[in-house]
Amino acid sequence: MTLGGKDSSNRSRAGKSGSAVHSVSIPRSAALGGVRRRGGRRRSVSRRMRRFESALAQLEVTERLPSAAGMARFAAGSGRQRSKAISALLLVAAIAALVFIHSDDEWFVYAEDMQFSNLTYLDPAELVRQSDVEGWNILWLTPSQIRSRLLEHPYIVDATVSIRLPARVAVTVVETHPIALWVRQNETLWLAKDGAALPAAGPTDESLPQIIDVLGEAQAVGHADRQAMNADVLRSALALMDQLPELQNKVRYNQGVGLNFPMPGYGVWVYWGNGEDTESKMENLAAARIVLSASEELPQIVDVRYAYRPYYR
């Protein structure tokens, strides 16, 4: 049987069975199109994978999935970012607070915000001006700065300064008090321990030792720019009045004879001189008193300026 006969018999059997077999051919272009579409999807996925791998490479990750060390580094990096964010927020808050403090009047110091204690004769308003803090923000002031300015005041010996927020300044003042009075022709000055002389700033205690120097001849040499008594003269005068209470805290001075005073009970004038050899001078003065008590005619002057050559006339 030929191939052609076999084919005919097959077709006749198919016809007999009542069912037709249809042969469908797929065009080549369509078949190739499907392959291209599948290939396109693979290339698209491949590109995305390469981009992902490149991104991982930029993050310095060598594996397709992050290692434990990589995760730790990532977590640490996240912590730093949070820290930076918190720091930025704190900085913004600090700037906002500074702006508020420098714009709110409650943080500025005025005369009514300053409290002075331990004052007896100084004027608080004058000390406010001396401190030079009025109208300043409290954050710009320091206790040492205010104290330094107050100590420039000639009538302040010391000051303790404290600052309280938002704008309070408390000052405890130690005022200058004289240890003696320098009685001159037209004025009475207060004398400090070092001889510095100041105009009386308050009530003058008349019981203080007084050095009567009408012409102001006890002025300290080298202090022409300010009033000051020669420190040796002041020291000697205080010692003399302390040892001779009968002088009633008064002694005179002139350039020619130095300290001088009337001897109590005798009407004799004593030339004391400067502050040297005080002990010898006191001994000579005691001897002169003995002589005077025994004399019928009193001298006018007893001169003990020179400790080893006293005389009277």
mmCIF file of N, CA, C and O in Angstrom, residues 86-142:
data_model
loop_
_atom_site.group_PDB
_atom_site.id
_atom_site.type_symbol
_atom_site.label_atom_id
_atom_site.label_comp_id
_atom_site.label_asym_id
_atom_site.label_seq_id
_atom_site.Cartn_x
_atom_site.Cartn_y
_atom_site.Cartn_z
ATOM 1 N N ILE A 86 17.678 65.488 66.887
ATOM 2 C CA ILE A 86 17.422 65.987 68.248
ATOM 3 C C ILE A 86 18.277 67.215 68.529
ATOM 4 O O ILE A 86 17.810 68.207 69.106
ATOM 5 N N SER A 87 19.551 67.163 68.114
ATOM 6 C CA SER A 87 20.441 68.306 68.317
ATOM 7 C C SER A 87 19.916 69.538 67.599
ATOM 8 O O SER A 87 19.959 70.656 68.126
ATOM 9 N N ALA A 88 19.436 69.343 66.390
ATOM 10 C CA ALA A 88 18.891 70.469 65.630
ATOM 11 C C ALA A 88 17.677 71.072 66.332
ATOM 12 O O ALA A 88 17.524 72.290 66.419
ATOM 13 N N LEU A 89 16.806 70.181 66.848
ATOM 14 C CA LEU A 89 15.630 70.669 67.575
ATOM 15 C C LEU A 89 16.030 71.441 68.829
ATOM 16 O O LEU A 89 15.450 72.485 69.145
ATOM 17 N N LEU A 90 17.040 70.927 69.541
ATOM 18 C CA LEU A 90 17.511 71.626 70.740
ATOM 19 C C LEU A 90 18.103 72.973 70.381
ATOM 20 O O LEU A 90 17.915 73.959 71.113
ATOM 21 N N LEU A 91 18.834 73.033 69.282
ATOM 22 C CA LEU A 91 19.413 74.305 68.851
ATOM 23 C C LEU A 91 18.324 75.319 68.517
ATOM 24 O O LEU A 91 18.399 76.488 68.913
ATOM 25 N N VAL A 92 17.310 74.859 67.812
ATOM 26 C CA VAL A 92 16.195 75.747 67.477
ATOM 27 C C VAL A 92 15.498 76.237 68.743
ATOM 28 O O VAL A 92 15.152 77.421 68.871
ATOM 29 N N ALA A 93 15.315 75.319 69.700
ATOM 30 C CA ALA A 93 14.675 75.700 70.963
ATOM 31 C C ALA A 93 15.518 76.711 71.721
ATOM 32 O O ALA A 93 14.998 77.674 72.303
ATOM 33 N N ALA A 94 16.854 76.498 71.720
ATOM 34 C CA ALA A 94 17.746 77.430 72.419
ATOM 35 C C ALA A 94 17.705 78.810 71.783
ATOM 36 O O ALA A 94 17.661 79.839 72.475
ATOM 37 N N ILE A 95 17.704 78.847 70.452
ATOM 38 C CA ILE A 95 17.640 80.133 69.755
ATOM 39 C C ILE A 95 16.323 80.834 70.055
ATOM 40 O O ILE A 95 16.280 82.046 70.307
ATOM 41 N N ALA A 96 15.241 80.067 70.058
ATOM 42 C CA ALA A 96 13.933 80.648 70.371
ATOM 43 C C ALA A 96 13.904 81.207 71.789
ATOM 44 O O ALA A 96 13.362 82.292 72.040
ATOM 45 N N ALA A 97 14.530 80.464 72.725
ATOM 46 C CA ALA A 97 14.572 80.935 74.117
ATOM 47 C C ALA A 97 15.384 82.224 74.235
ATOM 48 O O ALA A 97 15.000 83.158 74.948
ATOM 49 N N LEU A 98 16.514 82.281 73.526
ATOM 50 C CA LEU A 98 17.346 83.495 73.564
ATOM 51 C C LEU A 98 16.601 84.685 72.978
ATOM 52 O O LEU A 98 16.676 85.797 73.511
ATOM 53 N N VAL A 99 15.912 84.451 71.884
ATOM 54 C CA VAL A 99 15.137 85.537 71.283
ATOM 55 C C VAL A 99 14.080 86.035 72.256
ATOM 56 O O VAL A 99 13.876 87.249 72.417
ATOM 57 N N PHE A 100 13.421 85.107 72.937
ATOM 58 C CA PHE A 100 12.396 85.491 73.909
ATOM 59 C C PHE A 100 12.999 86.279 75.066
ATOM 60 O O PHE A 100 12.495 87.334 75.461
ATOM 61 N N ILE A 101 14.125 85.764 75.602
ATOM 62 C CA ILE A 101 14.759 86.408 76.750
ATOM 63 C C ILE A 101 15.249 87.812 76.400
ATOM 64 O O ILE A 101 15.194 88.731 77.216
ATOM 65 N N HIS A 102 15.726 87.987 75.167
ATOM 66 C CA HIS A 102 16.249 89.291 74.769
ATOM 67 C C HIS A 102 15.175 90.236 74.249
ATOM 68 O O HIS A 102 15.480 91.368 73.861
ATOM 69 N N SER A 103 13.934 89.789 74.244
ATOM 70 C CA SER A 103 12.842 90.668 73.823
ATOM 71 C C SER A 103 11.832 90.913 74.941
ATOM 72 O O SER A 103 11.073 91.879 74.872
ATOM 73 N N ASP A 104 11.873 90.068 75.963
ATOM 74 C CA ASP A 104 10.932 90.212 77.077
ATOM 75 C C ASP A 104 11.518 91.161 78.125
ATOM 76 O O ASP A 104 12.631 90.974 78.615
ATOM 77 N N ASP A 105 10.754 92.183 78.481
ATOM 78 C CA ASP A 105 11.229 93.216 79.405
ATOM 79 C C ASP A 105 11.533 92.667 80.792
ATOM 80 O O ASP A 105 12.294 93.273 81.544
ATOM 81 N N GLU A 106 10.963 91.533 81.138
ATOM 82 C CA GLU A 106 11.186 90.943 82.464
ATOM 83 C C GLU A 106 12.633 90.532 82.680
ATOM 84 O O GLU A 106 13.064 90.335 83.819
ATOM 85 N N TRP A 107 13.414 90.379 81.618
ATOM 86 C CA TRP A 107 14.799 89.925 81.727
ATOM 87 C C TRP A 107 15.785 91.083 81.685
ATOM 88 O O TRP A 107 16.991 90.863 81.608
ATOM 89 N N PHE A 108 15.287 92.325 81.772
ATOM 90 C CA PHE A 108 16.147 93.499 81.758
ATOM 91 C C PHE A 108 16.138 94.158 83.130
ATOM 92 O O PHE A 108 15.099 94.203 83.805
ATOM 93 N N VAL A 109 17.297 94.646 83.551
ATOM 94 C CA VAL A 109 17.471 95.198 84.894
ATOM 95 C C VAL A 109 17.199 96.694 84.883
ATOM 96 O O VAL A 109 17.739 97.424 84.033
ATOM 97 N N TYR A 110 16.385 97.129 85.847
ATOM 98 C CA TYR A 110 16.113 98.555 86.036
ATOM 99 C C TYR A 110 16.340 98.906 87.512
ATOM 100 O O TYR A 110 16.600 98.029 88.336
ATOM 101 N N ALA A 111 16.244 100.188 87.809
ATOM 102 C CA ALA A 111 16.564 100.664 89.159
ATOM 103 C C ALA A 111 15.758 99.919 90.223
ATOM 104 O O ALA A 111 16.294 99.559 91.281
ATOM 105 N N GLU A 112 14.507 99.665 89.929
ATOM 106 C CA GLU A 112 13.662 98.993 90.926
ATOM 107 C C GLU A 112 14.027 97.525 91.106
ATOM 108 O O GLU A 112 13.569 96.875 92.056
ATOM 109 N N ASP A 113 14.842 96.984 90.218
ATOM 110 C CA ASP A 113 15.253 95.583 90.326
ATOM 111 C C ASP A 113 16.535 95.413 91.143
ATOM 112 O O ASP A 113 16.970 94.290 91.379
ATOM 113 N N MET A 114 17.140 96.527 91.577
ATOM 114 C CA MET A 114 18.374 96.467 92.359
ATOM 115 C C MET A 114 18.072 96.734 93.831
ATOM 116 O O MET A 114 17.367 97.692 94.173
ATOM 117 N N GLN A 115 18.599 95.880 94.681
ATOM 118 C CA GLN A 115 18.372 95.999 96.122
ATOM 119 C C GLN A 115 19.717 96.177 96.823
ATOM 120 O O GLN A 115 20.626 95.358 96.668
ATOM 121 N N PHE A 116 19.848 97.271 97.614
ATOM 122 C CA PHE A 116 21.074 97.554 98.353
ATOM 123 C C PHE A 116 20.799 97.433 99.848
ATOM 124 O O PHE A 116 19.777 97.884 100.342
ATOM 125 N N SER A 117 21.735 96.794 100.534
ATOM 126 C CA SER A 117 21.606 96.645 101.981
ATOM 127 C C SER A 117 22.869 97.150 102.665
ATOM 128 O O SER A 117 23.925 97.271 102.039
ATOM 129 N N ASN A 118 22.739 97.435 103.961
ATOM 130 C CA ASN A 118 23.852 97.885 104.801
ATOM 131 C C ASN A 118 24.279 99.316 104.485
ATOM 132 O O ASN A 118 25.414 99.707 104.761
ATOM 133 N N LEU A 119 23.354 100.115 103.947
ATOM 134 C CA LEU A 119 23.665 101.514 103.667
ATOM 135 C C LEU A 119 23.303 102.389 104.861
ATOM 136 O O LEU A 119 22.276 102.182 105.515
ATOM 137 N N THR A 120 24.166 103.363 105.143
ATOM 138 C CA THR A 120 23.865 104.331 106.200
ATOM 139 C C THR A 120 23.808 105.759 105.657
ATOM 140 O O THR A 120 22.971 106.550 106.085
ATOM 141 N N TYR A 121 24.662 106.096 104.721
ATOM 142 C CA TYR A 121 24.645 107.455 104.186
ATOM 143 C C TYR A 121 24.678 107.514 102.656
ATOM 144 O O TYR A 121 24.390 108.557 102.077
ATOM 145 N N LEU A 122 25.015 106.439 101.985
ATOM 146 C CA LEU A 122 25.046 106.446 100.527
ATOM 147 C C LEU A 122 23.637 106.370 99.950
ATOM 148 O O LEU A 122 22.740 105.755 100.530
ATOM 149 N N ASP A 123 23.465 106.984 98.779
ATOM 150 C CA ASP A 123 22.172 107.033 98.107
ATOM 151 C C ASP A 123 22.056 105.865 97.131
ATOM 152 O O ASP A 123 22.904 105.716 96.238
ATOM 153 N N PRO A 124 21.023 105.010 97.261
ATOM 154 C CA PRO A 124 20.870 103.882 96.335
ATOM 155 C C PRO A 124 20.837 104.312 94.868
ATOM 156 O O PRO A 124 21.382 103.623 93.997
ATOM 157 N N ALA A 125 20.184 105.439 94.573
ATOM 158 C CA ALA A 125 20.108 105.898 93.187
ATOM 159 C C ALA A 125 21.504 106.182 92.633
ATOM 160 O O ALA A 125 21.793 105.898 91.464
ATOM 161 N N GLU A 126 22.375 106.712 93.468
ATOM 162 C CA GLU A 126 23.743 106.969 93.038
ATOM 163 C C GLU A 126 24.480 105.666 92.754
ATOM 164 O O GLU A 126 25.266 105.564 91.802
ATOM 165 N N LEU A 127 24.211 104.646 93.562
ATOM 166 C CA LEU A 127 24.875 103.353 93.367
ATOM 167 C C LEU A 127 24.348 102.635 92.133
ATOM 168 O O LEU A 127 25.083 101.876 91.487
ATOM 169 N N VAL A 128 23.083 102.853 91.796
ATOM 170 C CA VAL A 128 22.542 102.284 90.556
ATOM 171 C C VAL A 128 23.296 102.862 89.364
ATOM 172 O O VAL A 128 23.690 102.143 88.438
ATOM 173 N N ARG A 129 23.517 104.173 89.407
ATOM 174 C CA ARG A 129 24.276 104.809 88.316
ATOM 175 C C ARG A 129 25.720 104.306 88.289
ATOM 176 O O ARG A 129 26.299 104.079 87.221
ATOM 177 N N GLN A 130 26.304 104.120 89.471
ATOM 178 C CA GLN A 130 27.683 103.648 89.547
ATOM 179 C C GLN A 130 27.829 102.227 88.992
ATOM 180 O O GLN A 130 28.813 101.901 88.329
ATOM 181 N N SER A 131 26.847 101.389 89.256
ATOM 182 C CA SER A 131 26.916 99.993 88.797
ATOM 183 C C SER A 131 26.734 99.880 87.283
ATOM 184 O O SER A 131 27.172 98.900 86.677
ATOM 185 N N ASP A 132 26.053 100.868 86.672
ATOM 186 C CA ASP A 132 25.887 100.926 85.214
ATOM 187 C C ASP A 132 25.270 99.640 84.662
ATOM 188 O O ASP A 132 25.752 99.055 83.683
ATOM 189 N N VAL A 133 24.187 99.193 85.280
ATOM 190 C CA VAL A 133 23.510 97.976 84.800
ATOM 191 C C VAL A 133 22.092 98.258 84.317
ATOM 192 O O VAL A 133 21.457 97.376 83.738
ATOM 193 N N GLU A 134 21.604 99.453 84.531
ATOM 194 C CA GLU A 134 20.213 99.741 84.193
ATOM 195 C C GLU A 134 19.998 99.625 82.685
ATOM 196 O O GLU A 134 20.740 100.203 81.885
ATOM 197 N N GLY A 135 18.971 98.866 82.322
ATOM 198 C CA GLY A 135 18.642 98.668 80.919
ATOM 199 C C GLY A 135 19.381 97.521 80.254
ATOM 200 O O GLY A 135 19.155 97.238 79.081
ATOM 201 N N TRP A 136 20.240 96.829 81.017
ATOM 202 C CA TRP A 136 20.989 95.698 80.455
ATOM 203 C C TRP A 136 20.225 94.396 80.688
ATOM 204 O O TRP A 136 19.569 94.221 81.709
ATOM 205 N N ASN A 137 20.360 93.486 79.735
ATOM 206 C CA ASN A 137 19.802 92.150 79.918
ATOM 207 C C ASN A 137 20.606 91.421 80.989
ATOM 208 O O ASN A 137 21.836 91.522 81.029
ATOM 209 N N ILE A 138 19.921 90.691 81.850
ATOM 210 C CA ILE A 138 20.573 90.038 82.994
ATOM 211 C C ILE A 138 21.639 89.042 82.547
ATOM 212 O O ILE A 138 22.621 88.805 83.268
ATOM 213 N N LEU A 139 21.475 88.454 81.349
ATOM 214 C CA LEU A 139 22.437 87.457 80.878
ATOM 215 C C LEU A 139 23.783 88.067 80.528
ATOM 216 O O LEU A 139 24.779 87.349 80.406
ATOM 217 N N TRP A 140 23.821 89.373 80.356
ATOM 218 C CA TRP A 140 25.066 90.040 80.010
ATOM 219 C C TRP A 140 25.813 90.542 81.240
ATOM 220 O O TRP A 140 26.880 91.167 81.106
ATOM 221 N N LEU A 141 25.287 90.323 82.424
ATOM 222 C CA LEU A 141 25.882 90.855 83.651
ATOM 223 C C LEU A 141 26.482 89.729 84.491
ATOM 224 O O LEU A 141 25.992 88.602 84.491
ATOM 225 N N THR A 142 27.545 90.053 85.227
ATOM 226 C CA THR A 142 28.158 89.117 86.167
ATOM 227 C C THR A 142 28.365 89.818 87.497
ATOM 228 O O THR A 142 28.586 91.045 87.533
#
